[in-house]
PDB file of C-alpha atoms in Angstrom:
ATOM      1  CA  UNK A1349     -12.022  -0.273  -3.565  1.00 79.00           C
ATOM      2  CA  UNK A1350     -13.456   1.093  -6.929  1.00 91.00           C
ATOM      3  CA  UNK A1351     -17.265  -0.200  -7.261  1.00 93.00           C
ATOM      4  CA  UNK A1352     -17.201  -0.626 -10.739  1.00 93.00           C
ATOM      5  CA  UNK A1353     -14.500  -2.703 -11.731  1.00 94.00           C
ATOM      6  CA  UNK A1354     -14.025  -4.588  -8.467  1.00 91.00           C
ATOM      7  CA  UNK A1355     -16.125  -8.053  -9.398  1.00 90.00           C
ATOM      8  CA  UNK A1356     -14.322  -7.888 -12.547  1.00 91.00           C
ATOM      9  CA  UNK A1357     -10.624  -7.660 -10.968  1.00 91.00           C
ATOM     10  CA  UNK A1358     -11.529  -9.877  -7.804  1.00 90.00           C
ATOM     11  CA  UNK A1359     -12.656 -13.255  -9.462  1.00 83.00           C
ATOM     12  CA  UNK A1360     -13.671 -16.360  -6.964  1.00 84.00           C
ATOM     13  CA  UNK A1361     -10.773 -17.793  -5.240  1.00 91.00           C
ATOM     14  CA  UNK A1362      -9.924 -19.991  -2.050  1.00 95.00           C
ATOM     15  CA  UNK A1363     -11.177 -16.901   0.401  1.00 96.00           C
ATOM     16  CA  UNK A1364     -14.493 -17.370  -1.298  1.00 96.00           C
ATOM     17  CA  UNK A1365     -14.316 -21.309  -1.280  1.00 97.00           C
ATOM     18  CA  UNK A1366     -13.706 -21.348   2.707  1.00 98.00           C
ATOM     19  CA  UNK A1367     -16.041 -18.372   3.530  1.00 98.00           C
ATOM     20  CA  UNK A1368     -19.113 -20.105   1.438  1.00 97.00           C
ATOM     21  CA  UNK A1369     -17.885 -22.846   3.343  1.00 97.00           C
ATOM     22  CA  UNK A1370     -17.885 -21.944   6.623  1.00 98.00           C
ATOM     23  CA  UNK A1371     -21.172 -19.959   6.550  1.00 98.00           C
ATOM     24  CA  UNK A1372     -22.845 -23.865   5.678  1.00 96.00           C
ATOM     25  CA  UNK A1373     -20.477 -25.505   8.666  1.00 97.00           C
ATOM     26  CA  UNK A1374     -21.535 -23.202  11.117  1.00 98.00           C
ATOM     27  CA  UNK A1375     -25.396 -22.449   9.620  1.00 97.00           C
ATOM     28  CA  UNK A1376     -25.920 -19.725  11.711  1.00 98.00           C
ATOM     29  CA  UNK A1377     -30.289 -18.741  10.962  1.00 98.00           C
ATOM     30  CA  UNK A1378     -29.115 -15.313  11.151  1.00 98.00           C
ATOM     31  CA  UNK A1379     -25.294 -13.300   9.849  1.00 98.00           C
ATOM     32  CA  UNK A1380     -24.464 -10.275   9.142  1.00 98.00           C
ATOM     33  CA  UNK A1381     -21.639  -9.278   6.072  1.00 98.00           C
ATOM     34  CA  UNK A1382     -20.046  -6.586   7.372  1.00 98.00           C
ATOM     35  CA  UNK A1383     -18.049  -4.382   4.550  1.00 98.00           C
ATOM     36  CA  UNK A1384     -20.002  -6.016   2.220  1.00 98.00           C
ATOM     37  CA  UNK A1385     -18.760  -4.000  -0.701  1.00 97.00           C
ATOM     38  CA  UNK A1386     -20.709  -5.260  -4.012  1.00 97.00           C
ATOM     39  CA  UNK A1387     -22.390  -8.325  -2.430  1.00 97.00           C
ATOM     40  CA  UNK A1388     -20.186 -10.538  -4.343  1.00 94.00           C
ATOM     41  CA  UNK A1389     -19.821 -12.899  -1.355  1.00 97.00           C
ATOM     42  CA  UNK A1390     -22.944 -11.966   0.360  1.00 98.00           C
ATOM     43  CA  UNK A1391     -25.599 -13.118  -2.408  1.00 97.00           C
ATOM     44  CA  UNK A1392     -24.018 -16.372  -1.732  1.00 96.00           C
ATOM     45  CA  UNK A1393     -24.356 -16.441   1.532  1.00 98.00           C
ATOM     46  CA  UNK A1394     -28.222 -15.234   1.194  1.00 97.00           C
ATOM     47  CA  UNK A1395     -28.399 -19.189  -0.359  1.00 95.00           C
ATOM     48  CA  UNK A1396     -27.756 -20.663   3.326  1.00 94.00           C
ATOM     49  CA  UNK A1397     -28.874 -18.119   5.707  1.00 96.00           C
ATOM     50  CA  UNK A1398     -30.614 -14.868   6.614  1.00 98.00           C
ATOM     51  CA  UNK A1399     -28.045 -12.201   5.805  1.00 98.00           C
ATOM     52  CA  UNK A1400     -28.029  -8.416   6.629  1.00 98.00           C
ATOM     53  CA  UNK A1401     -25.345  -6.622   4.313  1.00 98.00           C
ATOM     54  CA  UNK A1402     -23.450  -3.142   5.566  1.00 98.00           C
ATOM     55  CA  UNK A1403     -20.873  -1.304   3.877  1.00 98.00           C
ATOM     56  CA  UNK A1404     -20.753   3.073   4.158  1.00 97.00           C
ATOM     57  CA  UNK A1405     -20.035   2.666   0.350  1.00 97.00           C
ATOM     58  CA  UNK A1406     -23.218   3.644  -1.481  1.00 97.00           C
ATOM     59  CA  UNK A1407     -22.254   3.180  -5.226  1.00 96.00           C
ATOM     60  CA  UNK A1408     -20.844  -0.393  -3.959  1.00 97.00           C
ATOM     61  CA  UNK A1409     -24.589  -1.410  -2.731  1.00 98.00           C
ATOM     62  CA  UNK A1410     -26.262   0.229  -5.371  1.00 97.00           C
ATOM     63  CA  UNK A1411     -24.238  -2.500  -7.634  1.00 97.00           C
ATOM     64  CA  UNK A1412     -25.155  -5.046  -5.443  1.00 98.00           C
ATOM     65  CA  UNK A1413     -29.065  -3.948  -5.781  1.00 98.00           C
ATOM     66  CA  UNK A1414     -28.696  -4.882  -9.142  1.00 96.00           C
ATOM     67  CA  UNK A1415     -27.538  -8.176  -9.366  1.00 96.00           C
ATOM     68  CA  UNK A1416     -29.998 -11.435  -9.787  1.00 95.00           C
ATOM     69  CA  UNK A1417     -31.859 -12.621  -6.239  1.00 95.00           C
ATOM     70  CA  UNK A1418     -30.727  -9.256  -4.601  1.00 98.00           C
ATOM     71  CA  UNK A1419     -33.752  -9.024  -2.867  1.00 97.00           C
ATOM     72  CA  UNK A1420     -33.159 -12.043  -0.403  1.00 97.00           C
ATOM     73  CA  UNK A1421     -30.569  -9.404   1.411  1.00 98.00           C
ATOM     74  CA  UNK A1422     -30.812  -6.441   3.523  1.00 98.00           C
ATOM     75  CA  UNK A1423     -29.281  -4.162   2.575  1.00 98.00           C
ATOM     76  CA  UNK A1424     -27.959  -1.331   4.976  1.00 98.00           C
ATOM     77  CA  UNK A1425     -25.517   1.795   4.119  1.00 98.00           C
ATOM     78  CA  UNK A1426     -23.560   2.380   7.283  1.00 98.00           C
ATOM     79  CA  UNK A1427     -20.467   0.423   9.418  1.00 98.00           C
ATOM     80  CA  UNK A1428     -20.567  -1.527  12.528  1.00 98.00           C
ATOM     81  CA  UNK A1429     -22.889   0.967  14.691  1.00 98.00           C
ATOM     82  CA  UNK A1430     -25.654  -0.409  12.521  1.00 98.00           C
ATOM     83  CA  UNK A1431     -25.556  -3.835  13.654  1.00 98.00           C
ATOM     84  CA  UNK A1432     -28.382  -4.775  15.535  1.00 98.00           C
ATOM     85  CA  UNK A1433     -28.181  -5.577  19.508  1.00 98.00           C
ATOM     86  CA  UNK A1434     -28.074  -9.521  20.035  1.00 98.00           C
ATOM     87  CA  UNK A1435     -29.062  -9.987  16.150  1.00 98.00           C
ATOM     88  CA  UNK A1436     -26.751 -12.292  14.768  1.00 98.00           C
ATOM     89  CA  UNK A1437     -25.294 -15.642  15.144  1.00 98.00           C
ATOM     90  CA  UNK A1438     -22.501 -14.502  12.842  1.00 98.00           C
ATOM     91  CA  UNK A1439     -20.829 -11.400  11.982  1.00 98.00           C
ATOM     92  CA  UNK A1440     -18.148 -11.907   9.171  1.00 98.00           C
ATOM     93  CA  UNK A1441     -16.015  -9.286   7.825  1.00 98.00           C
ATOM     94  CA  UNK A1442     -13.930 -11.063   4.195  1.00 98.00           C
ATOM     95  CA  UNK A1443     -11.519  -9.709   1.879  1.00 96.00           C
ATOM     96  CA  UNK A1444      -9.259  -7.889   4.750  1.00 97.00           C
ATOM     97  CA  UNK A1445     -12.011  -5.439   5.367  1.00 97.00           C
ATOM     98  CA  UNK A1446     -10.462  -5.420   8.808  1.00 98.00           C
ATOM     99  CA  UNK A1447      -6.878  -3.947   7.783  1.00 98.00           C
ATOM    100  CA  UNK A1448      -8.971  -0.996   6.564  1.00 98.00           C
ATOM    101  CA  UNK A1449      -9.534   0.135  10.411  1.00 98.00           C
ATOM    102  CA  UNK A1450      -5.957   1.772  10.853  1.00 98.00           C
ATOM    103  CA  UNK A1451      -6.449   3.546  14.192  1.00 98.00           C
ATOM    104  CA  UNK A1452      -6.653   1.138  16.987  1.00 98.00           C
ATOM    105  CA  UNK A1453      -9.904   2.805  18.572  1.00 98.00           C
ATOM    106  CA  UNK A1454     -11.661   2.814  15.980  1.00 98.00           C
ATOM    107  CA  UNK A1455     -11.059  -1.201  15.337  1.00 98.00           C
ATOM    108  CA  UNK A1456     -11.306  -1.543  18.646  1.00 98.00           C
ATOM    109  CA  UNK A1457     -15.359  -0.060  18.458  1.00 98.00           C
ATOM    110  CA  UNK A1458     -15.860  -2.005  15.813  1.00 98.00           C
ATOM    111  CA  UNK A1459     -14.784  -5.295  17.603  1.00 98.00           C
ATOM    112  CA  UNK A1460     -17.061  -4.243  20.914  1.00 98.00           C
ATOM    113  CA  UNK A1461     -19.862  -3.759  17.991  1.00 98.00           C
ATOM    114  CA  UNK A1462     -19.960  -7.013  17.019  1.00 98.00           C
ATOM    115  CA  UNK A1463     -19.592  -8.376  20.158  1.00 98.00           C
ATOM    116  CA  UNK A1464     -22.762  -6.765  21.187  1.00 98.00           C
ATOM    117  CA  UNK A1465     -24.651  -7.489  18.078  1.00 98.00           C
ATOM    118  CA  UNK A1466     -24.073 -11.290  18.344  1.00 98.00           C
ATOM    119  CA  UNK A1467     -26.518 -13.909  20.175  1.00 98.00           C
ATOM    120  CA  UNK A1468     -24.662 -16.075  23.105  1.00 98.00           C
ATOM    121  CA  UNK A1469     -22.314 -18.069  21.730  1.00 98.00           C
ATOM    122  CA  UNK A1470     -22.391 -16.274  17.995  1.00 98.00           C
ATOM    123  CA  UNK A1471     -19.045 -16.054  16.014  1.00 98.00           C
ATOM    124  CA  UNK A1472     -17.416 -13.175  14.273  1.00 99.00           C
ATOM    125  CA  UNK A1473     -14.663 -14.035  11.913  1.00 98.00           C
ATOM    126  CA  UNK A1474     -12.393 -11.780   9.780  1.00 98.00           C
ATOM    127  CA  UNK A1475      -9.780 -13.012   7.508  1.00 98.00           C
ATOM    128  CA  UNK A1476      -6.230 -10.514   7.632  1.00 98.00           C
ATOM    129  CA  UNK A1477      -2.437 -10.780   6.127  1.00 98.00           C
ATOM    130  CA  UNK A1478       0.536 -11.663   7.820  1.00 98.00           C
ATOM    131  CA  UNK A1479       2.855  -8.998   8.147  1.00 98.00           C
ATOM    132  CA  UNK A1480       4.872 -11.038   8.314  1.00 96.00           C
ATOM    133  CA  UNK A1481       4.514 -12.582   4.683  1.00 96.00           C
ATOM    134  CA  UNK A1482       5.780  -9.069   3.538  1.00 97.00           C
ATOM    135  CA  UNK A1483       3.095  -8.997   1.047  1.00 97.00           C
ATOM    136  CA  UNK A1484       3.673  -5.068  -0.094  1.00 97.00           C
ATOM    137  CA  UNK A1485       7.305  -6.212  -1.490  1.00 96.00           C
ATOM    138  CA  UNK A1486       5.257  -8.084  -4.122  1.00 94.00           C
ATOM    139  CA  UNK A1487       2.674  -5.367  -5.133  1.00 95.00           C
ATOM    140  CA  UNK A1488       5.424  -2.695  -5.144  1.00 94.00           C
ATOM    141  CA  UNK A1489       7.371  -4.949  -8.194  1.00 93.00           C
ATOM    142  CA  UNK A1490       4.039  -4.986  -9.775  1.00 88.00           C
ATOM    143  CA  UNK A1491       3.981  -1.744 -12.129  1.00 86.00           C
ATOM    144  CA  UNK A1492       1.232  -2.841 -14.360  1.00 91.00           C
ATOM    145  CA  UNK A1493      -1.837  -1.478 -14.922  1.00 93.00           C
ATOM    146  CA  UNK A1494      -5.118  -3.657 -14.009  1.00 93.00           C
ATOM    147  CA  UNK A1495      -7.267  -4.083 -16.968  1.00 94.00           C
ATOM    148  CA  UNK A1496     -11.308  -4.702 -16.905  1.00 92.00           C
ATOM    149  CA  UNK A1497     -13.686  -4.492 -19.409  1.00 92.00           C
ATOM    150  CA  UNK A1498     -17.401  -4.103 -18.758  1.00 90.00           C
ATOM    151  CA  UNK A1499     -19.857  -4.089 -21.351  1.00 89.00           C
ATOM    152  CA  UNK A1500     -18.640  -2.092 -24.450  1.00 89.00           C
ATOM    153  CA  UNK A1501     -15.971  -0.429 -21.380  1.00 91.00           C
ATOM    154  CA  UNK A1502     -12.693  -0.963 -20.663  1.00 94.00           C
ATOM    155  CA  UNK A1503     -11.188   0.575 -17.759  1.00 93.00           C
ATOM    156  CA  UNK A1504      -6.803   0.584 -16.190  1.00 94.00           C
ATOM    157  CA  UNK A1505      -6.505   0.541 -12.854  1.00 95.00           C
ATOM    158  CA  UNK A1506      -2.748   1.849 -11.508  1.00 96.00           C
ATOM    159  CA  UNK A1507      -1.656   1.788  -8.534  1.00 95.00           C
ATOM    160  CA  UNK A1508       0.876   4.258  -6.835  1.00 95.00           C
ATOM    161  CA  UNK A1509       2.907   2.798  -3.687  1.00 96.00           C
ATOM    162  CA  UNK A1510       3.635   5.333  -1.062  1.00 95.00           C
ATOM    163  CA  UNK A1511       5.240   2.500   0.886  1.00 95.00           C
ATOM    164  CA  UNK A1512       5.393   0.610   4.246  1.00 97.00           C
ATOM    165  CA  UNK A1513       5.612   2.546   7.576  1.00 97.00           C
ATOM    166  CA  UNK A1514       4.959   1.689  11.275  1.00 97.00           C
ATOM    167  CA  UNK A1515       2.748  -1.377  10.247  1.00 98.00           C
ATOM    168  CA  UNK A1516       0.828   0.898   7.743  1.00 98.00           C
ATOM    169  CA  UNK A1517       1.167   0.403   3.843  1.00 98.00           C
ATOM    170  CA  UNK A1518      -0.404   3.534   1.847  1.00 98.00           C
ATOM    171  CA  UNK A1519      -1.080   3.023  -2.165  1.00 97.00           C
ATOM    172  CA  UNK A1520      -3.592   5.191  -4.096  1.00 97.00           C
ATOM    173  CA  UNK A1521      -5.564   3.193  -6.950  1.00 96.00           C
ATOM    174  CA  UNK A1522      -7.072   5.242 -10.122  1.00 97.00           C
ATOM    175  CA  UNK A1523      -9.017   4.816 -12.692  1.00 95.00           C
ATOM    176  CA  UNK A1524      -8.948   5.192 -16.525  1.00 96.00           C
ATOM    177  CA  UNK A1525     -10.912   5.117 -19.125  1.00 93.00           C
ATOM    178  CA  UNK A1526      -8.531   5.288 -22.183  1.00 89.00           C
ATOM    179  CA  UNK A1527      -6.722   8.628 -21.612  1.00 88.00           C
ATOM    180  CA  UNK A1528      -9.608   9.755 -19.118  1.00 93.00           C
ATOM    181  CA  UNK A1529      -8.805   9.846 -15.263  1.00 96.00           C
ATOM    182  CA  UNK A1530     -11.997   8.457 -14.104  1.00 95.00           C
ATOM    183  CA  UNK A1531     -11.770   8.441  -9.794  1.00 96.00           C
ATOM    184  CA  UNK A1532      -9.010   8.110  -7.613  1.00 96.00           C
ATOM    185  CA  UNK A1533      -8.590   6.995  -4.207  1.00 96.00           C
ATOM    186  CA  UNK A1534      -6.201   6.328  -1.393  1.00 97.00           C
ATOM    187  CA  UNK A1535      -6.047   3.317   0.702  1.00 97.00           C
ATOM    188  CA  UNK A1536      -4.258   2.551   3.466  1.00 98.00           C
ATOM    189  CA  UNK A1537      -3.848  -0.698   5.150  1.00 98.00           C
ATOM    190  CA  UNK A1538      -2.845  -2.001   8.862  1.00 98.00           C
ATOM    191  CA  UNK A1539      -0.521  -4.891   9.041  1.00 98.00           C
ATOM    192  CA  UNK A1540      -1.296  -6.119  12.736  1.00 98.00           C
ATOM    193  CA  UNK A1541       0.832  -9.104  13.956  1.00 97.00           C
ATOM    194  CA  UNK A1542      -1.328 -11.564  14.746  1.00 97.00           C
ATOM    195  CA  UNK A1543      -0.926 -11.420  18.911  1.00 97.00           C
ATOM    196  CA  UNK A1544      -2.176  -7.849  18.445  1.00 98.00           C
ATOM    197  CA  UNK A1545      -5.480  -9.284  16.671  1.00 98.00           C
ATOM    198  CA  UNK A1546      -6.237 -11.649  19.155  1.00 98.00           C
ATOM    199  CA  UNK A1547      -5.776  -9.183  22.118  1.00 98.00           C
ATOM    200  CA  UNK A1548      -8.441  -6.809  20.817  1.00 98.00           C
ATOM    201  CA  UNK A1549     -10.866  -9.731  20.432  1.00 98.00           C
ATOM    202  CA  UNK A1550     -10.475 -11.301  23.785  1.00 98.00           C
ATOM    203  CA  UNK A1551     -10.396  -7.785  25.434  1.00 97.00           C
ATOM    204  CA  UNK A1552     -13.813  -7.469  24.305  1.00 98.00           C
ATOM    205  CA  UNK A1553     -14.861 -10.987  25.910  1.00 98.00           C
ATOM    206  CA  UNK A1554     -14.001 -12.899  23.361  1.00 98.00           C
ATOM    207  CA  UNK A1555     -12.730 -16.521  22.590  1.00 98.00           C
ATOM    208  CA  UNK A1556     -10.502 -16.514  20.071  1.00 98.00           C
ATOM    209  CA  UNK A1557      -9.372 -19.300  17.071  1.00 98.00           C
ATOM    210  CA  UNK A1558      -6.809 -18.882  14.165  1.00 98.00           C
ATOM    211  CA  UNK A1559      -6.513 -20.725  10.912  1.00 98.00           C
ATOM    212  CA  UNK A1560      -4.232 -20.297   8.340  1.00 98.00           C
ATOM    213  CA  UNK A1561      -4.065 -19.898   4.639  1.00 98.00           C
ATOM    214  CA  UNK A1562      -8.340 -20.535   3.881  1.00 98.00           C
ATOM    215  CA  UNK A1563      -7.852 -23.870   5.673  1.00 97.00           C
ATOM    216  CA  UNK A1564      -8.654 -25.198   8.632  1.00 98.00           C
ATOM    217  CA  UNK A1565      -5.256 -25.719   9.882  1.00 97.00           C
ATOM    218  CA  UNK A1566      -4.076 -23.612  12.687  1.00 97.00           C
ATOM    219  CA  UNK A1567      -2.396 -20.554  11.853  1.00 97.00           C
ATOM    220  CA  UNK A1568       1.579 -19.875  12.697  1.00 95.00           C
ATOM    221  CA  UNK A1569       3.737 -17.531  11.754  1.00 92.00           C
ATOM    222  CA  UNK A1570       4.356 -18.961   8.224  1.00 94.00           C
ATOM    223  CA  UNK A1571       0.309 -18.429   7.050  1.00 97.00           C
ATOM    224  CA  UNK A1572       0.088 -15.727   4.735  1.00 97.00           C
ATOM    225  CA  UNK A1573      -3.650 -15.320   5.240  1.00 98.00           C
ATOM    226  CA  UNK A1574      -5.173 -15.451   8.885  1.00 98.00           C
ATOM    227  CA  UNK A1575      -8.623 -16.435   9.263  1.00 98.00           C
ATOM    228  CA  UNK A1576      -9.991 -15.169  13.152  1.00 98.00           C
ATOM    229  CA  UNK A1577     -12.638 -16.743  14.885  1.00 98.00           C
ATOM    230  CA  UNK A1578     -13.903 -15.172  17.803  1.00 98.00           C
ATOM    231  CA  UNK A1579     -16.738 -16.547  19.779  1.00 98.00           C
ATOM    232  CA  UNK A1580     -19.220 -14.911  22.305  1.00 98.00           C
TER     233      UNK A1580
END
């Protein structure tokens, strides 16, 4: 993720719609938005619930600091070790924050982290792709350049595809402005199948659910998106 251009590039879609949603189904008095990023999902949540928002990205909070009604969120720079013990009623992780953890471990610590950090019976949910979707076939035809222009700005991101391999897809996203290389970084992503998701959950005591596709349908192997919801 790139800070500055992400709100602009990631408009409101049907994650958005079901997570907004969910937070008012299950009005939990206290959540936490783990991975946060800008706050683009979390100031919304702030409107139903007492919300604690992480991410280890600095430049992405201090964006989120910014916007309108900021201060009904905590804000905390870190990753799951700063979730409080026994804090939360729900821990939610959106925009495949999860696929970001590629070693096993360290999902795996961040999993027994939010298992300790919820109240009895507290939820954390996490929304992943299906590998089996083959989703990287479609950015890899995709050569074009991202545009977004803020303010009197406008900025290209390009991405780079280093390709698929053992259930890891690598890319590297930079940033211009005009001729000007502004950042770069690379991101790599872990396609689990979704029987390796569940395991880690219930190995950690939890109960698990899947949905597919932002709905609440239950999940097969034909969902693009899986939405996980583990209970304590």
């Amino acid at each position: 993720m790139i800070p500055v251009v992400y709100d602009t590039l990631n408009r409101w879609a049907k994650d958005a719609d079901f997570f907004s949603g969910l937070v008012k189904r299950f009005n939990p008095e206290t959540m936490a938005d783990l991975g946060c990023g800008t706050g683009r999902l979390t100031l919304r949540f702030a409107e139903y619930t007492n919300v604690t928002g992480i991410d280890p990205n600095a430049e992405a909070l201090d964006i989120a600091k910014q916007k309108p009604q900021a201060d009904r969120v905590k804000w905390v720079q870190g990753e799951s070790a700063q979730l409080e013990d026994e804090a939360y009623d729900l821990v939610l992780m959106t925009a495949n924050v999860s696929q970001l953890f590629v070693d096993d471990a360290e999902w795996q610590q961040v999993v027994a982290d939010a298992y300790r950090s919820l109240k009895k019976d507290g939820r954390f949910v996490f929304d992943t792709r299906n590998p089996k979707a083959h989703i990287w076939d479609r950015w890899m035809r995709d050569d074009s350049p991202d545009i977004a222009t803020i303010g009197d700005k406008t900025y290209e991101v390009h991405n780079a595809y280093k390709g698929y391999k053992n259930e890891v897809f690598t890319f590297t996203e930079t940033l211009y402005e005009g001729d000007e290389e502004v950042t770069s970084v690379e991101i790599q992503l872990r396609f689990r199948e979704m029987e390796a998701w569940k395991n880690s959950l219930t190995a950690a005591g939890f109960t698990v659910e899947t949905y597919g596709d932002f709905t609440w349908r239950e999940a097969d192997k034909f969902s693009e998106d899986l939405v996980f919801i583990a209970t304590k």
